[in-house]
Coordinates of C-alpha atoms and ligand atoms in Angstrom, one line a residue:
M1 CA 2.0 15.0 30.8
T2 CA -0.7 16.8 29.1
I3 CA -1.9 15.1 26.1
L4 CA -4.2 16.6 23.6
V5 CA -6.1 13.7 21.9
T6 CA -8.3 15.2 18.8
G7 CA -11.3 13.2 17.4
G8 CA -11.7 11.7 20.7
A9 CA -15.4 11.7 20.6
G10 CA -15.1 9.3 17.7
F11 CA -14.4 5.5 17.6
I12 CA -10.8 4.9 18.1
G13 CA -10.3 8.3 19.8
G14 CA -12.7 7.3 22.1
N15 CA -11.2 4.0 22.9
F16 CA -7.7 5.6 23.1
I17 CA -9.1 8.0 25.9
Y18 CA -10.1 5.3 28.0
Y19 CA -7.0 3.3 27.4
Q20 CA -5.1 6.4 28.6
L21 CA -7.0 6.9 31.7
K22 CA -6.6 3.4 32.8
N23 CA -3.1 2.9 31.8
H24 CA -1.6 6.2 32.6
P25 CA -3.6 7.7 35.3
E26 CA -0.9 10.5 36.1
D27 CA -1.5 12.0 32.8
R28 CA -3.8 14.5 31.8
I29 CA -6.2 14.1 28.7
V30 CA -7.6 17.0 26.8
C31 CA -10.0 16.1 23.9
L32 CA -10.8 18.6 21.1
D33 CA -13.6 17.5 18.6
K34 CA -16.3 19.0 16.5
L35 CA -18.7 16.7 17.3
T36 CA -19.5 16.0 13.6
Y37 CA -22.1 13.2 12.9
A38 CA -19.4 10.8 13.9
G39 CA -18.5 12.5 17.4
N40 CA -20.8 11.3 20.2
L41 CA -20.4 12.9 23.5
E42 CA -22.3 9.6 25.1
T43 CA -19.2 7.8 24.2
L44 CA -17.1 9.7 26.7
E45 CA -19.7 9.8 29.6
E46 CA -17.4 7.9 31.8
A47 CA -14.5 10.0 30.9
L48 CA -16.1 13.2 31.6
K49 CA -16.6 12.1 35.4
Q50 CA -12.7 12.1 35.5
D51 CA -10.6 15.2 37.4
N52 CA -7.8 14.3 34.5
F53 CA -10.2 14.7 31.5
R54 CA -11.4 17.7 29.8
F55 CA -13.5 17.9 26.6
V56 CA -13.4 21.1 24.6
K57 CA -16.0 21.2 21.4
G58 CA -14.0 22.5 18.2
D59 CA -12.7 22.0 14.8
I60 CA -8.9 21.5 14.0
A61 CA -9.1 23.6 11.2
D62 CA -9.9 26.7 12.7
M63 CA -6.8 27.9 13.5
D64 CA -8.3 30.5 16.3
C65 CA -9.9 27.7 18.3
V66 CA -6.6 25.7 18.0
E67 CA -4.2 28.5 19.2
Q68 CA -6.3 29.3 22.3
L69 CA -6.3 25.7 23.3
F70 CA -2.8 24.9 22.7
S71 CA -2.0 28.5 24.6
E72 CA -4.4 27.2 27.8
E73 CA -3.0 23.9 27.9
K74 CA 0.4 23.8 26.5
P75 CA 0.3 20.0 25.4
D76 CA 3.6 17.8 25.6
I77 CA 2.0 15.2 23.1
V78 CA -0.7 15.9 20.6
V79 CA -2.3 12.7 18.7
N80 CA -4.1 13.2 16.0
F81 CA -7.2 11.1 15.2
A82 CA -9.9 13.7 14.2
A83 CA -10.7 13.2 10.4
E84 CA -13.8 12.5 8.2
S85 CA -13.2 8.9 8.0
H86 CA -16.0 7.0 6.0
V87 CA -15.0 6.1 2.5
D88 CA -18.7 5.9 1.3
R89 CA -19.2 9.7 2.2
C90 CA -16.0 11.0 0.4
V91 CA -17.5 9.7 -2.8
E92 CA -20.9 11.9 -1.9
D93 CA -18.5 15.1 -0.9
P94 CA -15.0 14.9 -1.3
G95 CA -14.4 18.7 0.0
I96 CA -14.9 18.2 3.5
F97 CA -12.4 15.6 3.7
V98 CA -9.5 17.7 2.5
R99 CA -10.6 20.6 4.9
T100 CA -10.7 18.4 8.0
N101 CA -7.9 15.4 6.8
V102 CA -5.3 18.1 5.1
L103 CA -6.1 21.7 6.4
G104 CA -6.5 20.8 10.0
T105 CA -3.5 18.6 10.1
Q106 CA -1.5 21.8 9.0
I107 CA -3.2 23.9 11.5
L108 CA -2.5 21.3 14.1
L109 CA 1.2 21.1 13.1
D110 CA 1.8 24.8 13.0
A111 CA 0.6 24.9 16.6
S112 CA 2.5 22.0 17.5
R113 CA 5.8 23.8 16.2
R114 CA 4.9 27.2 18.0
H115 CA 4.1 25.7 21.3
N116 CA 7.3 23.3 21.1
V117 CA 5.1 20.0 21.8
K118 CA 7.5 16.8 22.5
R119 CA 5.8 14.8 20.2
Y120 CA 3.2 15.1 17.5
H121 CA 1.6 11.7 16.2
Q122 CA -0.5 11.4 13.5
V123 CA -3.2 8.4 13.4
S124 CA -2.9 7.1 9.7
T125 CA -4.5 4.3 7.8
D126 CA -3.1 1.4 5.7
E127 CA -5.5 2.8 2.8
V128 CA -2.7 5.3 1.9
Y129 CA -0.8 2.1 0.2
G130 CA -4.1 1.8 -1.9
D131 CA -4.6 -2.1 -2.5
L132 CA -3.0 -5.4 -3.3
P133 CA -4.4 -8.0 -6.0
L134 CA -6.7 -10.8 -4.7
D135 CA -4.5 -13.4 -6.3
R136 CA -1.1 -12.4 -4.3
P137 CA -1.5 -13.4 -0.7
D138 CA 2.4 -13.2 -0.4
L139 CA 2.0 -9.1 -0.9
F140 CA 2.1 -7.1 2.2
F141 CA 2.0 -3.3 2.5
T142 CA 5.7 -2.2 4.6
E143 CA 6.6 1.3 5.6
E144 CA 8.3 1.6 2.3
T145 CA 5.3 0.2 0.1
P146 CA 4.8 3.6 -2.4
L147 CA 1.7 5.4 -1.4
H148 CA -0.8 4.8 -4.2
T149 CA -4.0 6.2 -2.9
S150 CA -7.5 5.1 -4.6
S151 CA -10.1 7.6 -3.0
P152 CA -10.3 11.3 -1.6
Y153 CA -10.2 9.9 1.8
S154 CA -6.9 8.0 1.4
A155 CA -5.7 10.9 -0.8
S156 CA -6.4 13.3 1.8
K157 CA -4.9 10.9 4.8
A158 CA -1.9 10.5 2.4
G159 CA -1.4 14.3 1.9
A160 CA -1.7 14.8 5.6
D161 CA 1.1 12.1 6.3
L162 CA 3.2 14.0 3.6
L163 CA 2.6 17.1 5.5
V164 CA 3.6 15.7 8.7
L165 CA 6.8 14.4 7.4
S166 CA 8.0 17.6 5.9
Y167 CA 7.4 19.4 9.3
A168 CA 9.7 16.8 10.6
R169 CA 12.4 17.7 7.7
T170 CA 11.9 21.3 7.6
F171 CA 11.1 22.3 11.1
K172 CA 12.6 19.3 13.1
L173 CA 9.3 19.1 14.6
P174 CA 9.5 15.7 16.6
V175 CA 6.6 13.6 15.0
S176 CA 5.4 9.9 14.3
I177 CA 2.7 8.3 12.2
T178 CA 1.0 4.8 12.5
R179 CA -0.7 3.6 9.6
C180 CA -3.4 1.2 11.0
S181 CA -5.6 -1.7 9.2
N182 CA -9.2 -1.8 9.9
N183 CA -10.3 -1.6 13.6
Y184 CA -13.3 -3.1 15.3
G185 CA -14.7 -3.0 18.7
P186 CA -17.1 -0.6 21.4
Y187 CA -18.2 2.8 20.1
H188 CA -17.8 2.1 16.2
Y189 CA -20.1 4.0 14.5
P190 CA -22.7 1.8 12.6
E191 CA -22.2 3.1 9.0
K192 CA -18.9 1.1 8.8
L193 CA -19.1 -2.8 7.7
I194 CA -19.3 -4.7 11.5
P195 CA -21.3 -2.5 13.4
L196 CA -23.7 -2.1 10.4
M197 CA -23.9 -5.7 9.9
I198 CA -24.7 -6.4 13.6
A199 CA -27.4 -3.7 14.1
N200 CA -29.2 -4.8 10.8
A201 CA -29.3 -8.4 11.9
L202 CA -30.3 -7.6 15.0
G203 CA -33.2 -6.0 13.2
D204 CA -33.7 -9.0 10.7
K205 CA -33.0 -6.1 7.9
P206 CA -31.2 -6.9 4.6
L207 CA -27.2 -7.2 5.2
P208 CA -25.8 -5.2 2.0
V209 CA -22.5 -6.7 0.8
Y210 CA -20.8 -4.6 -1.6
G211 CA -20.0 -6.5 -5.1
T212 CA -19.2 -10.4 -4.8
G213 CA -18.1 -9.9 -0.8
E214 CA -14.6 -10.9 -1.5
N215 CA -13.1 -7.9 -1.1
V216 CA -10.4 -8.4 1.9
R217 CA -9.7 -6.4 4.9
D218 CA -7.2 -6.7 7.8
W219 CA -8.8 -6.5 10.8
L220 CA -7.7 -5.6 14.2
Y221 CA -9.4 -5.1 17.6
V222 CA -9.4 -1.5 18.5
E223 CA -7.6 -1.7 21.7
D224 CA -4.5 -3.4 20.2
H225 CA -4.5 -0.3 17.9
C226 CA -4.6 2.0 21.0
A227 CA -2.0 0.1 22.5
A228 CA 0.4 0.5 19.5
I229 CA -0.3 4.2 19.4
D230 CA 0.5 4.8 23.0
L231 CA 3.8 2.9 22.4
V232 CA 4.9 4.7 19.5
M233 CA 4.2 8.1 20.6
R234 CA 6.2 7.6 24.0
K235 CA 8.9 5.3 23.0
G236 CA 8.8 5.4 19.2
R237 CA 11.8 6.8 16.8
E238 CA 11.3 10.6 15.6
G239 CA 10.3 11.0 12.2
Q240 CA 9.3 7.4 12.0
I241 CA 6.2 5.6 10.4
Y242 CA 5.2 2.2 11.8
N243 CA 2.5 0.0 10.0
V244 CA -0.1 -1.6 12.6
G245 CA -1.5 -4.8 11.9
G246 CA -2.3 -8.5 13.1
H247 CA -2.6 -10.7 9.9
N248 CA -6.3 -11.1 10.4
E249 CA -7.1 -10.9 6.8
R250 CA -11.1 -11.9 6.1
T251 CA -13.3 -11.3 3.2
N252 CA -16.1 -9.1 3.8
L253 CA -18.5 -12.2 3.0
E254 CA -16.7 -14.4 5.9
V255 CA -17.0 -11.5 8.2
V256 CA -20.7 -11.1 7.5
K257 CA -21.3 -14.6 7.7
T258 CA -19.3 -14.8 11.3
I259 CA -22.1 -12.1 12.4
V260 CA -25.1 -14.1 11.2
R261 CA -23.7 -17.0 13.0
E262 CA -22.9 -15.6 16.3
L263 CA -25.9 -14.0 16.2
G264 CA -28.1 -17.1 15.2
K265 CA -29.6 -15.4 12.3
S266 CA -30.2 -16.8 8.7
E267 CA -27.8 -16.4 5.8
D268 CA -30.9 -15.2 3.6
L269 CA -30.6 -12.3 5.0
I270 CA -27.5 -11.3 2.9
T271 CA -28.2 -9.1 0.0
Y272 CA -25.5 -8.3 -2.8
V273 CA -25.6 -4.4 -3.6
T274 CA -24.1 -2.3 -6.2
D275 CA -20.3 -2.0 -5.4
R276 CA -18.3 0.7 -4.1
P277 CA -16.8 3.1 -6.9
G278 CA -13.2 2.7 -7.1
H279 CA -13.4 -0.4 -4.1
D280 CA -9.9 -1.2 -2.7
R281 CA -9.5 -5.2 -3.2
R282 CA -7.4 -5.9 -0.4
Y283 CA -5.7 -4.7 2.6
A284 CA -2.8 -6.4 4.6
I285 CA -0.1 -4.9 6.8
D286 CA 3.4 -6.3 7.7
P287 CA 3.8 -5.4 11.0
T288 CA 7.5 -6.4 11.4
K289 CA 9.0 -2.9 12.2
I290 CA 6.8 -2.2 15.2
S291 CA 7.0 -5.8 16.8
T292 CA 10.8 -5.9 16.1
E293 CA 11.6 -2.4 17.3
L294 CA 8.7 -1.6 19.9
G295 CA 7.9 -5.5 21.2
W296 CA 4.0 -4.7 20.0
L297 CA 2.1 -7.7 19.0
P298 CA -1.8 -8.1 19.0
K299 CA -3.5 -9.6 22.0
T300 CA -7.0 -10.3 20.5
T301 CA -8.1 -12.9 18.2
F302 CA -10.6 -12.3 15.7
D303 CA -12.8 -14.8 17.0
E304 CA -12.6 -13.4 20.6
G305 CA -12.8 -9.9 19.6
I306 CA -16.0 -10.3 17.3
R307 CA -17.7 -12.1 20.0
R308 CA -16.6 -9.0 22.6
T309 CA -17.7 -6.8 19.9
I310 CA -21.0 -8.5 19.3
Q311 CA -21.5 -8.9 23.0
W312 CA -20.9 -5.1 23.3
Y313 CA -23.6 -4.1 21.0
L314 CA -26.1 -6.2 22.5
D315 CA -25.1 -4.7 25.9
N316 CA -25.2 -1.0 24.8
R317 CA -28.3 -0.6 22.3
E318 CA -28.8 2.5 23.7
W319 CA -25.6 4.0 22.3
W320 CA -26.5 2.7 18.7
E321 CA -30.1 3.3 19.0
H322 CA -29.5 6.8 19.4
I323 CA -27.3 7.0 16.5
L324 CA -29.9 5.2 14.1
A325 CA -32.6 7.5 15.2
G326 CA -30.8 10.8 14.0
E327 CA -29.0 11.9 11.1
Y328 CA -28.0 8.4 10.3
Q329 CA -31.6 7.4 8.8
T330 CA -31.5 9.9 6.2
Y331 CA -27.6 9.1 4.9
Y332 CA -28.9 5.1 5.0
E333 CA -31.6 6.0 2.8
R334 CA -29.2 7.9 0.4
M335 CA -26.8 5.5 0.8
Y336 CA -29.0 2.1 0.4
G337 CA -32.1 3.2 -1.0
K338 CA -31.5 2.7 -4.7
R339 CA -28.7 0.6 -4.5
Ligands
NAD401 P1 -14.6 8.4 13.5 O1 -15.3 9.1 12.3 O2 -15.4 7.3 14.3 O3 -14.5 9.5 14.4 C1 -13.7 11.0 14.1 C2 -13.8 12.0 15.0 O4 -13.3 12.9 14.3 C3 -15.2 12.1 15.1 O5 -15.3 12.4 17.1 C4 -15.7 13.5 14.7 O6 -16.4 14.3 15.2 C5 -14.0 14.3 14.8 N1 -13.6 15.5 13.7 C6 -14.0 15.2 12.4 N2 -13.8 16.2 11.8 C7 -13.3 17.3 13.1 C8 -12.7 18.3 12.9 N3 -12.5 19.3 11.8 N4 -12.5 18.9 14.2 C9 -12.2 18.2 15.3 N5 -12.9 16.9 15.1 C10 -13.4 16.4 14.1 O7 -13.3 7.6 12.8 P2 -12.3 6.6 13.5 O8 -12.7 5.3 12.6 O9 -12.3 6.6 15.0 O10 -10.9 7.0 12.9 C11 -10.1 7.7 13.5 C12 -8.9 8.1 13.3 O11 -8.2 6.7 12.6 C13 -9.2 8.8 11.5 O12 -8.0 9.8 11.2 C14 -8.8 7.6 10.6 O13 -8.3 8.0 9.5 C15 -7.7 6.5 11.4 N6 -8.0 5.1 11.0 C16 -9.0 4.5 11.0 C17 -9.2 3.3 10.9 C18 -10.6 2.2 11.3 O14 -10.6 1.4 10.7 N7 -11.7 3.0 11.6 C19 -8.2 2.4 10.6 C20 -6.8 3.1 10.4 C21 -6.9 4.7 10.4
DAU402 O1 -8.0 0.1 6.4 C1 -8.3 1.2 7.4 C2 -9.6 2.1 7.1 O2 -10.7 1.0 7.4 C3 -9.6 3.4 7.5 O3 -8.9 4.1 7.1 C4 -11.0 3.9 7.4 O4 -11.5 5.1 8.3 C5 -12.3 3.1 7.7 O5 -13.6 3.3 7.3 C6 -11.8 1.5 7.0 O6 -12.3 1.5 5.5 P1 -13.2 0.4 4.9 O7 -13.6 1.0 3.9 O8 -12.3 -0.4 4.6 O9 -14.2 -0.1 5.9 P2 -15.6 0.0 5.9 O10 -16.2 -0.8 7.0 O11 -16.5 1.1 5.4 O12 -15.9 -1.2 4.9 C7 -15.0 -2.4 5.2 C8 -15.3 -3.1 3.5 O13 -16.8 -3.7 3.5 C9 -14.9 -2.6 2.5 O14 -14.5 -3.4 1.6 C10 -16.4 -2.3 2.1 C11 -17.5 -3.6 2.6 N1 -19.1 -2.9 2.8 C12 -18.8 -1.8 3.4 C13 -20.3 -1.5 4.0 C14 -20.5 -0.1 4.8 C15 -19.9 -3.7 2.4 O15 -19.7 -4.4 1.6 N2 -21.1 -3.3 2.9 C16 -21.4 -2.1 3.5 O16 -22.5 -1.9 3.9

């Protein structure tokens, strides 16, 4: 089989490519990625050495580029990771989120139709459900929870999901969607909470916690997410949505304190900064459907996953130090300079 992975030079897509090469060496993987600030070919260095892997630089919102690639490769499965993914950036510039996340998805869906792909899989997010109150720990997102987005990012992801479902109903395109909670692990771009805190703590720099630090996220080790996507795109029912999460809720402050402790640093580094506009309070996934239908369960506990992640950042300093030396510097100054 040929599997087209879009956004594979990013965090989860990169981990997914390694998961496929390891677990399904008989398949050919083609990666289409625009190499935005978040895309990094250094992530794919090992994959690029393999005969059954091809990288193509291109934009999912560019119809000609997508059509040419589909004609050349005739993919059996398309997995769409490509997106603008960082909530803080959508506050600065919503337009690119709509272009890539909505228009890009529609262009991939049209090409998938024209070329009769056997499965189009959309990598979505729990953020499409909005947020849950902090004082109702009994509430979880199920696949039936109404869409109720808070940010241009989540609105663009919800728009993409609706397009995917519309292509299933109108054109009988065989689709599936996974909506996952927050991931962490290797190759995570250091603008996101966990890698940012690891990098800052290692440099003895302030650890900027938004608001009171009481917001809750439901953390999943990235390899468990990759296993869930692999299962759904191969064995999940057509036209279905599957929530993915491992009941690993932590407040942001708990996460930051864990990192500080593991690195032997001082909690005095923690600095409370102005909150994110529209900041979602709590995400929490109910993964009953994927567990009962497909037997998926997370394998990595948070304690083990965070230790592995910290070790990866210690062992792969070059990877993230290259990022910190580039565009990220001006982003960091813009985002945190006056906060
Ligand atoms: P990321 O920002 O690390 O990577 C995104 C990748 O997409 C980059 O390689 C970038 O170059 C590429 N890209 C961006 N625009 C493109 C375009 N127009 N054409 C082609 N490539 C383009 O993102 P991530 O954290 O790996 O997230 C991947 C997907 O998973 C996204 O769709 C995101 O919404 C979803 N998701 C992420 C999380 C999380 O915790 N990170 C959780 C649930 C769902
Ligand atoms: O839930 C899935 C989503 O998780 C994905 O759809 C997104 O693509 C992904 O970026 C992530 O979104 P979050 O906004 O939850 O992740 P982020 O790492 O940006 O922030 C996690 C929490 O930490 C959030 O409550 C904001 C807070 N935070 C973040 C940063 C970067 C801080 O307190 N300080 C920070 O410096």
